[in-house]
Amino acid sequence: MNLNDPQLFKQQCYVGGAWVSSAQGATQGVDNPATGEQVGTVPALSAEETREAVQAASDAWPAWRGLTAVQRGAYLHRWAQLIQDNAKDLAVILTSEQGKPLPEALGEIKSGQDAITWFAEEGRRAYGEVIPTPSPDRRPLTIRQPVGVVAAVTPWNFPMSMIARKVSPALAAGCTIVLKPASATPFSALALAALADQAGIPAGVFNVVTGKASVVGGELTANPLVRKFTFTGSTEVGKTLMAQCAKTVKNISLELGGNAPFIVFDDADLERAITGAMASKYRNTGQTCICVNRFLVQDGIYDAFVARLSEEVTAMRVGNGLEDGVRQGPLVDQQGLEKVEALVQASVALGARAAVGGRRHELGGNFYEPTVLVGLTPDMPILRQEIFGPVATVVRFKTEEEAIAMANDTEYGLASYMYTNDLGRFWRVAEALESGLVGVNETGLASAESPFGGYKESGLGREGGRQGLDSFLETKYILVGGLR
Ligand code: NAP
């Protein structure tokens, strides 16, 4: 890896302000998904070593929570500035471990930095209330307080921004945190810790631990010192961790999987819909929680939509994300590739047809061809689960009611999209969609200022926006009596 500052590439955990290895010397390797070469190794910490990190966060909490929001914000601003100064290195680390094209990695670094800057300020607005009194001699009021030590577990698809979206509101609220990044992408998290260290964030306030998920995650979900557990990942793992947290009744936030519909009505602006379709479906090789899983396209515009989408998809360059002009990188690993391949093959066996692509890419390794599938029926497995790959499935519908019913026919409820120029239809459909996020003639949903999260089995709670700070605050009610 060609870095301006090689010190950002850390192969140790960050606990209590120190760089540590596992006492047993246990490690796990991380591969570059584009080349198959090993990027490096990180420690495989034991449950006992994970407990030490929780203890470090707990020890650091009283002093951190005792600072003013302005003082905590100043640390976060310094951290964000260092992230901006080192954006190119962070992007190279990210692409090397995750595979997305370098410009996308730079975009992710910027969005994580935005979240940190935003929460650095939002921490100053953790207002309580003075409540109108029910009796003359009393005054009820509320104050907001940090929930305590936070444990966070994050996925590999956004190795930087998913961390920034959790760590910055937690720190701004006055919490301390222990983070376990995905085993496929720990180096972005460790580079962020190195910059937090440079920013002077006090020892123990932000800790990064790596290792086997069940060992590290088992401790983080069981440890009674952890008061808040925040997770981003699959619905399946989220449910398991939710159950583990029940034993100590932790405050939990879950950002889970999705099955996003993208509805194109006859009255839509076709070119705008195609731009949105390409941005949402093929970003990060289709490995985003809010990327389109199902294109639902009305009868009158269906043929034109499939033809234009196929043209755009055919023109995409696939390759190593570090190379210029590459718009689609590899899938993260062989397992991801095999899942996509199996879903496409099963659909074709049931009668679907690949208008474009439909097989492994000639580059080999973890590469899959950008694909457009047509001729699908609602019962096909590919429409019922997260594809997490570069495969667009296009389904025809006739009426608005039919589109809404198809869109909501899933246990997920994260993002939905619709393309229409009819104002009445926009309101009717936006209100009827069972999802936490709705993009109307737009797919760029995530921003630091806006609440992000799902309905149904896509999760609990929100990240981003003022709601993102709320997730790390308790409300304390205080009643003052004897005033007359
Ligand atoms: P995943 O398999 O659920 O893993 C997510 C994290 O959970 C990783 O750090 C993983 O660790 C850890 N984990 C797995 N099993 C665990 C266990 N038994 N105990 C403790 N931790 C455990 O998900 P993924 O494949 O990394 O990410 C893709 C999923 O994330 C998709 O479903 C996507 O939709 C979802 N996602 C949702 C959002 C959102 O905002 N809603 C955003 C991004 C991604 P290891 O890596 O060590 O296994």
Coordinates of C-alpha atoms and ligand atoms in Angstrom, one line a residue:
M1 CA 0.0 0.0 0.0
N2 CA 1.4 3.3 -1.0
L3 CA 0.6 5.7 1.8
N4 CA 1.8 9.3 2.5
D5 CA 1.7 8.4 6.2
P6 CA 2.5 4.7 6.7
Q7 CA 1.7 5.2 10.4
L8 CA -2.0 5.0 9.6
F9 CA -1.7 1.4 8.7
K10 CA -2.0 -0.3 12.1
Q11 CA -2.1 -4.0 12.8
Q12 CA -2.8 -3.8 16.5
C13 CA -5.9 -3.0 18.5
Y14 CA -6.4 0.4 20.2
V15 CA -7.3 0.0 23.9
G16 CA -7.0 2.5 26.7
G17 CA -4.9 4.8 24.4
A18 CA -2.3 2.1 23.7
W19 CA -1.7 -0.2 20.7
V20 CA -2.1 -3.8 21.8
S21 CA -1.8 -7.3 20.5
S22 CA -3.4 -10.5 21.8
A23 CA -1.4 -11.9 24.7
Q24 CA -1.6 -15.3 23.0
G25 CA -0.2 -13.8 19.8
A26 CA -3.4 -14.9 18.0
T27 CA -4.1 -13.0 14.7
Q28 CA -6.5 -13.1 11.8
G29 CA -5.6 -12.1 8.2
V30 CA -7.3 -9.6 5.9
D31 CA -7.3 -10.1 2.1
N32 CA -7.6 -7.6 -0.7
P33 CA -10.8 -8.7 -2.5
A34 CA -9.5 -7.4 -5.9
T35 CA -6.2 -9.3 -5.9
G36 CA -6.6 -12.0 -3.3
E37 CA -3.3 -10.9 -1.6
Q38 CA -3.1 -10.5 2.1
V39 CA -3.2 -6.9 3.2
G40 CA -2.1 -7.6 6.8
T41 CA -3.2 -9.2 10.0
V42 CA -5.0 -7.9 13.2
P43 CA -5.1 -9.4 16.7
A44 CA -7.7 -12.0 17.6
L45 CA -8.5 -10.8 21.1
S46 CA -9.9 -13.1 23.7
A47 CA -13.1 -12.4 25.7
E48 CA -10.9 -11.4 28.7
E49 CA -8.9 -8.9 26.5
T50 CA -12.2 -7.5 25.2
R51 CA -13.4 -7.1 28.8
E52 CA -10.3 -5.0 29.4
A53 CA -11.3 -2.7 26.6
V54 CA -14.8 -2.3 28.1
Q55 CA -13.1 -1.5 31.5
A56 CA -10.9 1.1 29.8
A57 CA -14.0 2.8 28.3
S58 CA -15.7 2.6 31.7
D59 CA -12.7 4.1 33.5
A60 CA -12.6 7.0 30.9
W61 CA -16.3 7.7 31.1
P62 CA -16.5 10.0 34.2
A63 CA -13.9 12.5 33.0
W64 CA -15.3 12.5 29.4
R65 CA -18.9 13.0 30.5
G66 CA -17.7 15.8 32.8
L67 CA -16.5 17.9 29.9
T68 CA -18.8 20.4 28.3
A69 CA -20.3 19.7 24.9
V70 CA -18.1 22.4 23.5
Q71 CA -14.9 20.7 24.8
R72 CA -16.0 17.3 23.4
G73 CA -16.9 19.0 20.1
A74 CA -13.4 20.5 19.9
Y75 CA -11.9 17.0 20.0
L76 CA -14.3 15.9 17.3
H77 CA -13.5 18.9 15.1
R78 CA -9.7 18.1 15.4
W79 CA -10.4 14.5 14.5
A80 CA -12.5 15.5 11.5
Q81 CA -9.8 17.9 10.3
L82 CA -7.2 15.1 10.5
I83 CA -9.5 12.8 8.5
Q84 CA -9.8 15.5 5.8
D85 CA -6.0 16.0 5.8
N86 CA -5.4 12.2 5.4
A87 CA -8.4 11.4 3.2
K88 CA -6.3 10.0 0.3
D89 CA -4.5 7.5 2.6
L90 CA -7.7 6.5 4.3
A91 CA -9.3 5.9 0.9
V92 CA -6.4 3.8 -0.3
I93 CA -6.7 1.7 2.9
L94 CA -10.4 1.4 2.4
T95 CA -10.2 0.3 -1.2
S96 CA -7.4 -2.2 -0.5
E97 CA -9.4 -4.0 2.1
Q98 CA -13.0 -3.5 0.8
G99 CA -12.6 -3.2 -3.0
K100 CA -14.8 -0.2 -3.9
P101 CA -13.4 2.2 -6.5
L102 CA -11.2 4.9 -5.1
P103 CA -13.5 7.8 -5.9
E104 CA -16.3 6.0 -4.0
A105 CA -13.9 5.4 -1.1
L106 CA -13.0 9.1 -1.1
G107 CA -16.8 9.9 -1.0
E108 CA -17.2 7.6 1.9
I109 CA -14.4 9.3 3.9
K110 CA -16.0 12.7 3.2
S111 CA -19.4 11.5 4.4
G112 CA -17.9 10.1 7.6
Q113 CA -16.0 13.3 8.2
D114 CA -19.3 15.3 7.7
A115 CA -21.0 13.2 10.3
I116 CA -18.2 13.9 12.8
T117 CA -18.3 17.6 12.1
W118 CA -22.1 17.7 12.4
F119 CA -22.2 15.8 15.7
A120 CA -19.4 17.9 17.1
E121 CA -21.9 20.8 17.0
E122 CA -25.2 18.8 17.6
G123 CA -23.8 17.7 21.0
R124 CA -24.4 21.3 22.1
R125 CA -28.1 21.0 21.5
A126 CA -28.9 18.1 23.9
Y127 CA -31.7 20.1 25.4
G128 CA -33.9 19.1 28.3
E129 CA -37.3 20.7 29.0
V130 CA -39.1 22.5 31.8
I131 CA -42.6 20.9 31.8
P132 CA -45.7 22.9 32.6
T133 CA -46.5 22.0 36.2
P134 CA -49.6 20.0 37.3
S135 CA -49.5 21.6 40.8
P136 CA -48.5 25.1 42.0
D137 CA -45.8 24.0 44.5
R138 CA -43.9 21.7 42.0
R139 CA -41.8 22.1 38.9
P140 CA -41.1 19.1 36.6
L141 CA -38.2 19.2 34.3
T142 CA -36.0 16.9 32.2
I143 CA -32.3 16.7 31.5
R144 CA -30.5 14.6 28.9
Q145 CA -27.5 12.5 30.1
P146 CA -25.1 10.2 28.2
V147 CA -26.3 6.6 28.4
G148 CA -22.8 5.3 29.4
V149 CA -20.3 2.9 27.9
V150 CA -21.3 2.0 24.3
A151 CA -20.3 -1.1 22.3
A152 CA -20.5 -0.9 18.5
V153 CA -20.3 -3.6 15.9
T154 CA -20.0 -2.5 12.2
P155 CA -20.1 -4.2 8.8
W156 CA -17.6 -4.3 5.9
N157 CA -19.6 -2.6 3.2
F158 CA -18.9 1.0 4.6
P159 CA -15.8 0.4 6.8
M160 CA -15.4 4.1 7.6
S161 CA -18.8 5.9 7.5
M162 CA -20.7 3.3 9.5
I163 CA -18.1 3.9 12.3
A164 CA -18.2 7.7 12.1
R165 CA -22.0 7.6 12.3
K166 CA -21.9 5.7 15.6
V167 CA -18.7 7.0 17.3
S168 CA -19.2 10.7 16.7
P169 CA -22.7 11.0 18.2
A170 CA -21.7 8.7 21.1
L171 CA -18.7 10.9 21.9
A172 CA -20.6 14.1 21.4
A173 CA -23.3 12.9 23.8
G174 CA -20.6 12.2 26.5
C175 CA -20.4 8.4 26.1
T176 CA -17.2 6.4 25.7
I177 CA -17.1 3.5 23.2
V178 CA -15.6 0.1 22.3
L179 CA -15.9 -0.7 18.6
K180 CA -15.6 -4.1 16.8
P181 CA -15.2 -3.5 13.1
A182 CA -16.0 -6.3 10.5
S183 CA -13.1 -8.8 10.3
A184 CA -12.9 -8.2 6.5
T185 CA -12.2 -4.5 7.0
P186 CA -10.5 -3.6 10.3
F187 CA -7.8 -1.3 8.9
S188 CA -10.1 1.6 8.2
A189 CA -11.2 1.5 11.8
L190 CA -7.7 1.3 13.1
A191 CA -6.6 4.2 10.9
L192 CA -9.5 6.2 12.4
A193 CA -8.3 5.3 15.9
A194 CA -4.7 6.4 15.0
L195 CA -6.2 9.8 13.9
A196 CA -8.3 10.0 17.1
D197 CA -5.1 9.5 19.0
Q198 CA -3.4 12.3 17.1
A199 CA -6.4 14.5 17.8
G200 CA -5.8 14.1 21.5
I201 CA -9.0 12.2 22.3
P202 CA -8.3 11.0 25.8
A203 CA -7.2 7.4 26.4
G204 CA -10.1 4.9 26.8
V205 CA -12.7 7.2 25.2
F206 CA -12.5 5.4 21.8
N207 CA -11.3 1.8 21.7
V208 CA -11.1 -0.6 18.7
V209 CA -11.0 -4.3 19.3
T210 CA -10.7 -7.0 16.6
G211 CA -11.1 -10.8 16.7
K212 CA -13.6 -13.6 16.2
A213 CA -17.1 -12.2 16.1
S214 CA -18.7 -14.6 18.6
V215 CA -15.9 -14.1 21.1
V216 CA -15.6 -10.3 21.0
G217 CA -19.3 -9.8 20.3
G218 CA -20.2 -12.3 23.0
E219 CA -18.4 -10.2 25.6
L220 CA -19.6 -6.9 24.3
T221 CA -23.3 -8.0 24.4
A222 CA -22.9 -9.7 27.9
N223 CA -20.8 -7.2 29.8
P224 CA -23.0 -5.3 32.3
L225 CA -20.7 -2.2 32.0
V226 CA -21.9 -1.8 28.4
R227 CA -25.2 0.2 28.6
K228 CA -25.7 0.8 24.9
F229 CA -25.2 -1.6 22.1
T230 CA -25.3 -0.3 18.5
F231 CA -25.1 -2.6 15.5
T232 CA -25.0 -2.3 11.8
G233 CA -25.1 -5.5 9.8
S234 CA -27.5 -8.3 8.6
T235 CA -30.9 -8.8 10.1
E236 CA -30.0 -12.4 11.0
V237 CA -27.0 -11.4 13.1
G238 CA -28.9 -8.4 14.5
K239 CA -31.6 -10.7 15.9
T240 CA -29.0 -12.9 17.6
L241 CA -27.2 -9.9 19.2
M242 CA -30.5 -8.4 20.3
A243 CA -31.3 -11.6 22.1
Q244 CA -27.9 -11.6 23.7
C245 CA -28.4 -8.0 24.9
A246 CA -31.7 -8.9 26.5
K247 CA -30.0 -10.5 29.5
T248 CA -28.6 -7.2 30.7
V249 CA -31.5 -5.1 29.1
K250 CA -29.1 -2.9 27.1
N251 CA -30.3 0.1 25.2
I252 CA -30.0 -1.0 21.6
S253 CA -29.9 0.4 18.1
L254 CA -30.0 -1.8 15.0
E255 CA -29.3 -0.9 11.4
L256 CA -30.1 -4.0 9.5
G257 CA -30.7 -5.4 6.0
G258 CA -33.0 -4.1 3.3
N259 CA -34.9 -5.1 0.2
A260 CA -35.4 -1.7 -1.4
P261 CA -38.1 -1.3 -4.2
F262 CA -37.5 1.4 -6.8
I263 CA -40.8 2.2 -8.4
V264 CA -40.8 3.9 -11.8
F265 CA -44.3 5.3 -12.9
D266 CA -45.2 6.0 -16.5
D267 CA -45.1 9.7 -15.8
A268 CA -41.5 9.6 -14.5
D269 CA -38.5 11.4 -16.2
L270 CA -36.9 8.4 -17.7
E271 CA -33.3 9.8 -17.8
R272 CA -33.5 10.9 -14.2
A273 CA -34.7 7.4 -13.2
I274 CA -31.8 5.8 -15.1
T275 CA -29.3 8.1 -13.3
G276 CA -30.8 7.2 -10.0
A277 CA -31.0 3.5 -10.9
M278 CA -27.3 3.3 -11.8
A279 CA -26.2 5.3 -8.7
S280 CA -28.2 3.2 -6.3
K281 CA -27.9 -0.3 -7.8
Y282 CA -24.3 -0.4 -8.8
R283 CA -22.6 1.7 -6.1
N284 CA -20.3 -0.4 -4.0
T285 CA -21.0 -3.3 -6.5
G286 CA -24.5 -3.5 -5.2
Q287 CA -23.3 -4.1 -1.6
T288 CA -25.2 -1.3 0.2
C289 CA -28.1 -1.7 2.6
I290 CA -30.2 0.9 0.7
C291 CA -29.3 -0.2 -2.8
V292 CA -32.2 -1.2 -5.0
N293 CA -33.1 -4.8 -4.8
R294 CA -36.2 -4.7 -7.0
F295 CA -37.0 -2.3 -9.9
L296 CA -40.8 -2.1 -10.2
V297 CA -41.6 -0.5 -13.5
Q298 CA -45.0 0.5 -14.9
D299 CA -46.2 -1.1 -18.2
G300 CA -46.0 2.1 -20.4
I301 CA -42.3 2.8 -19.6
Y302 CA -41.1 -0.7 -18.9
D303 CA -39.5 -1.4 -22.3
A304 CA -37.8 1.9 -22.6
F305 CA -36.4 1.6 -19.0
V306 CA -35.0 -1.9 -19.6
A307 CA -33.4 -0.8 -22.9
R308 CA -31.7 2.3 -21.3
L309 CA -30.6 0.5 -18.2
S310 CA -29.1 -2.2 -20.2
E311 CA -27.1 0.3 -22.3
E312 CA -25.7 2.0 -19.2
V313 CA -24.8 -1.3 -17.5
T314 CA -23.1 -2.6 -20.5
A315 CA -20.8 0.5 -20.6
M316 CA -19.5 0.1 -17.0
R317 CA -15.9 -0.7 -16.5
V318 CA -15.2 -3.5 -14.0
G319 CA -11.8 -3.9 -12.3
N320 CA -9.5 -3.2 -9.4
G321 CA -10.9 -0.1 -7.6
L322 CA -7.4 1.5 -7.4
E323 CA -7.3 1.8 -11.2
D324 CA -8.5 4.9 -13.0
G325 CA -11.9 4.7 -14.7
V326 CA -13.1 1.6 -12.8
R327 CA -16.8 2.0 -11.9
Q328 CA -17.4 -1.4 -10.4
G329 CA -15.0 -3.4 -8.1
P330 CA -15.1 -7.0 -7.0
L331 CA -17.5 -8.5 -4.4
V332 CA -16.1 -8.6 -1.0
D333 CA -15.3 -12.3 -0.9
Q334 CA -16.0 -15.7 -2.5
Q335 CA -19.0 -16.3 -0.3
G336 CA -20.6 -13.0 -1.6
L337 CA -19.9 -14.0 -5.1
E338 CA -21.3 -17.5 -4.7
K339 CA -24.5 -16.1 -3.2
V340 CA -25.1 -13.7 -6.1
E341 CA -24.3 -16.5 -8.6
A342 CA -26.7 -18.9 -7.0
L343 CA -29.5 -16.3 -6.9
V344 CA -29.1 -15.5 -10.6
Q345 CA -28.9 -19.2 -11.6
A346 CA -32.0 -20.0 -9.5
S347 CA -33.9 -17.2 -11.2
V348 CA -32.9 -18.2 -14.7
A349 CA -33.9 -21.8 -13.9
L350 CA -37.4 -20.5 -12.9
G351 CA -37.8 -18.6 -16.1
A352 CA -36.0 -15.2 -15.7
R353 CA -33.6 -14.0 -18.5
A354 CA -30.4 -12.0 -18.2
A355 CA -30.7 -9.0 -20.5
V356 CA -27.1 -8.1 -19.6
G357 CA -24.4 -10.1 -17.8
G358 CA -25.6 -13.0 -15.6
R359 CA -22.3 -14.8 -14.8
R360 CA -18.9 -14.5 -13.2
H361 CA -16.7 -11.8 -14.8
E362 CA -13.8 -12.9 -17.0
L363 CA -11.4 -11.1 -14.6
G364 CA -12.0 -14.1 -12.2
G365 CA -11.5 -13.9 -8.5
N366 CA -14.4 -12.1 -6.8
F367 CA -15.6 -10.3 -9.9
Y368 CA -19.2 -10.6 -11.2
E369 CA -20.6 -9.1 -14.3
P370 CA -23.0 -6.1 -13.9
T371 CA -26.3 -7.8 -14.6
V372 CA -29.9 -6.9 -15.6
L373 CA -32.5 -9.6 -15.1
V374 CA -36.0 -9.5 -16.6
G375 CA -39.0 -11.9 -16.8
L376 CA -39.2 -12.3 -13.0
T377 CA -42.2 -13.4 -11.0
P378 CA -42.9 -12.2 -7.4
D379 CA -42.2 -15.6 -5.8
M380 CA -38.6 -15.8 -7.0
P381 CA -36.0 -15.9 -4.2
I382 CA -34.0 -13.1 -5.7
L383 CA -36.9 -10.7 -5.0
R384 CA -37.4 -11.8 -1.4
Q385 CA -33.8 -11.5 0.0
E386 CA -30.9 -9.0 -0.1
I387 CA -29.0 -9.7 -3.3
F388 CA -25.9 -7.7 -2.2
G389 CA -24.4 -7.8 -5.6
P390 CA -24.5 -6.0 -9.0
V391 CA -27.8 -7.5 -10.3
A392 CA -30.8 -5.4 -11.3
T393 CA -34.1 -7.3 -11.2
V394 CA -36.8 -5.5 -13.2
V395 CA -40.5 -6.4 -12.6
R396 CA -43.5 -5.0 -14.5
F397 CA -46.6 -3.6 -12.9
K398 CA -49.9 -2.0 -14.0
T399 CA -51.5 0.1 -11.3
E400 CA -50.4 2.3 -8.4
E401 CA -52.1 0.0 -5.9
E402 CA -50.3 -3.0 -7.3
A403 CA -46.9 -1.2 -7.1
I404 CA -47.5 -0.3 -3.4
A405 CA -48.5 -3.9 -2.6
M406 CA -45.5 -5.3 -4.3
A407 CA -43.1 -2.8 -2.7
N408 CA -44.4 -3.6 0.8
D409 CA -44.5 -7.4 0.3
T410 CA -41.3 -8.0 2.3
E411 CA -40.3 -8.3 6.0
Y412 CA -37.7 -5.5 5.4
G413 CA -38.4 -1.8 5.5
L414 CA -35.3 0.3 5.1
A415 CA -35.3 2.3 1.9
S416 CA -37.8 2.8 -1.0
Y417 CA -37.6 4.9 -4.1
M418 CA -40.1 6.3 -6.5
Y419 CA -39.9 8.2 -9.7
T420 CA -43.0 10.3 -10.6
N421 CA -43.9 13.8 -11.6
D422 CA -47.4 13.6 -10.2
L423 CA -47.7 15.5 -6.9
G424 CA -50.8 13.6 -5.6
R425 CA -49.2 10.2 -6.4
F426 CA -46.0 11.3 -4.6
W427 CA -47.9 11.9 -1.4
R428 CA -50.1 8.8 -1.6
V429 CA -47.2 6.5 -2.3
A430 CA -44.7 8.1 0.1
E431 CA -47.3 7.7 2.9
A432 CA -48.1 4.1 2.0
L433 CA -44.6 2.7 1.7
E434 CA -43.5 0.8 4.8
S435 CA -39.9 2.0 5.0
G436 CA -37.9 4.4 7.1
L437 CA -36.5 6.2 4.1
V438 CA -38.2 7.2 0.9
G439 CA -36.3 8.8 -2.1
V440 CA -38.5 10.7 -4.5
N441 CA -36.8 11.3 -7.8
E442 CA -33.5 10.9 -5.8
T443 CA -31.4 8.1 -4.4
G444 CA -28.7 10.0 -2.4
L445 CA -30.5 9.4 0.9
A446 CA -27.8 9.4 3.5
S447 CA -26.6 12.7 5.1
A448 CA -25.3 13.8 8.4
E449 CA -28.4 16.0 9.0
S450 CA -31.0 13.4 8.2
P451 CA -32.4 10.4 10.3
F452 CA -31.4 7.1 8.8
G453 CA -33.0 3.8 9.8
G454 CA -35.6 1.1 9.1
Y455 CA -39.1 -0.1 9.7
K456 CA -40.0 -3.7 10.3
E457 CA -37.0 -6.1 10.3
S458 CA -34.7 -3.5 9.0
G459 CA -34.0 -2.2 12.5
L460 CA -34.6 -0.1 15.5
G461 CA -33.6 3.6 16.1
R462 CA -32.1 6.1 13.8
E463 CA -28.5 7.3 13.0
G464 CA -27.8 10.8 11.7
G465 CA -29.8 13.9 12.4
R466 CA -30.8 15.0 15.9
Q467 CA -32.3 11.5 16.3
G468 CA -28.8 10.1 15.9
L469 CA -27.7 12.0 19.1
D470 CA -30.9 10.9 21.0
S471 CA -29.8 7.3 20.6
F472 CA -26.9 7.9 23.0
L473 CA -28.9 9.9 25.6
E474 CA -31.1 9.0 28.5
T475 CA -33.9 11.4 29.6
K476 CA -33.9 12.0 33.3
Y477 CA -37.1 13.5 34.8
I478 CA -36.6 15.7 37.9
L479 CA -39.5 16.9 40.0
V480 CA -38.8 19.9 42.4
G481 CA -41.3 20.3 45.1
G482 CA -42.0 22.4 48.2
L483 CA -41.9 25.6 46.2
R484 CA -44.8 27.4 48.1
Ligands
NAP1 P1 -23.0 -9.3 9.2 O1 -22.5 -10.6 8.8 O2 -24.2 -9.2 10.0 O3 -21.8 -8.7 10.1 C1 -21.8 -7.4 10.7 C2 -20.9 -7.3 11.9 O4 -21.4 -8.2 12.8 C3 -19.5 -7.7 11.6 O5 -18.6 -6.9 12.4 C4 -19.5 -9.2 12.1 O6 -18.2 -9.6 12.5 C5 -20.4 -9.1 13.3 N1 -20.9 -10.4 13.7 C6 -21.3 -11.4 13.0 N2 -21.7 -12.4 13.8 C7 -21.5 -12.0 15.0 C8 -21.8 -12.6 16.3 N3 -22.2 -13.8 16.5 N4 -21.5 -11.8 17.4 C9 -21.1 -10.6 17.3 N5 -20.8 -10.0 16.1 C10 -21.1 -10.7 15.0 O7 -23.2 -8.2 8.1 P2 -22.1 -7.8 6.9 O8 -22.1 -8.9 5.9 O9 -20.8 -7.4 7.5 O10 -22.8 -6.5 6.3 C11 -23.8 -6.5 5.4 C12 -25.2 -6.4 6.1 O11 -25.2 -5.1 6.7 C13 -26.3 -6.3 5.0 O12 -27.4 -7.0 5.5 C14 -26.6 -4.8 5.0 O13 -27.9 -4.5 4.6 C15 -26.4 -4.4 6.4 N6 -26.1 -3.0 6.5 C16 -27.1 -2.2 7.0 C17 -27.0 -0.8 7.1 C18 -28.1 0.1 7.7 O14 -27.8 1.2 7.9 N7 -29.3 -0.4 7.9 C19 -25.8 -0.2 6.7 C20 -24.8 -1.1 6.1 C21 -25.0 -2.4 6.1 P3 -17.2 -10.4 11.5 O15 -16.9 -9.6 10.4 O16 -16.0 -10.7 12.4 O17 -17.9 -11.7 11.2

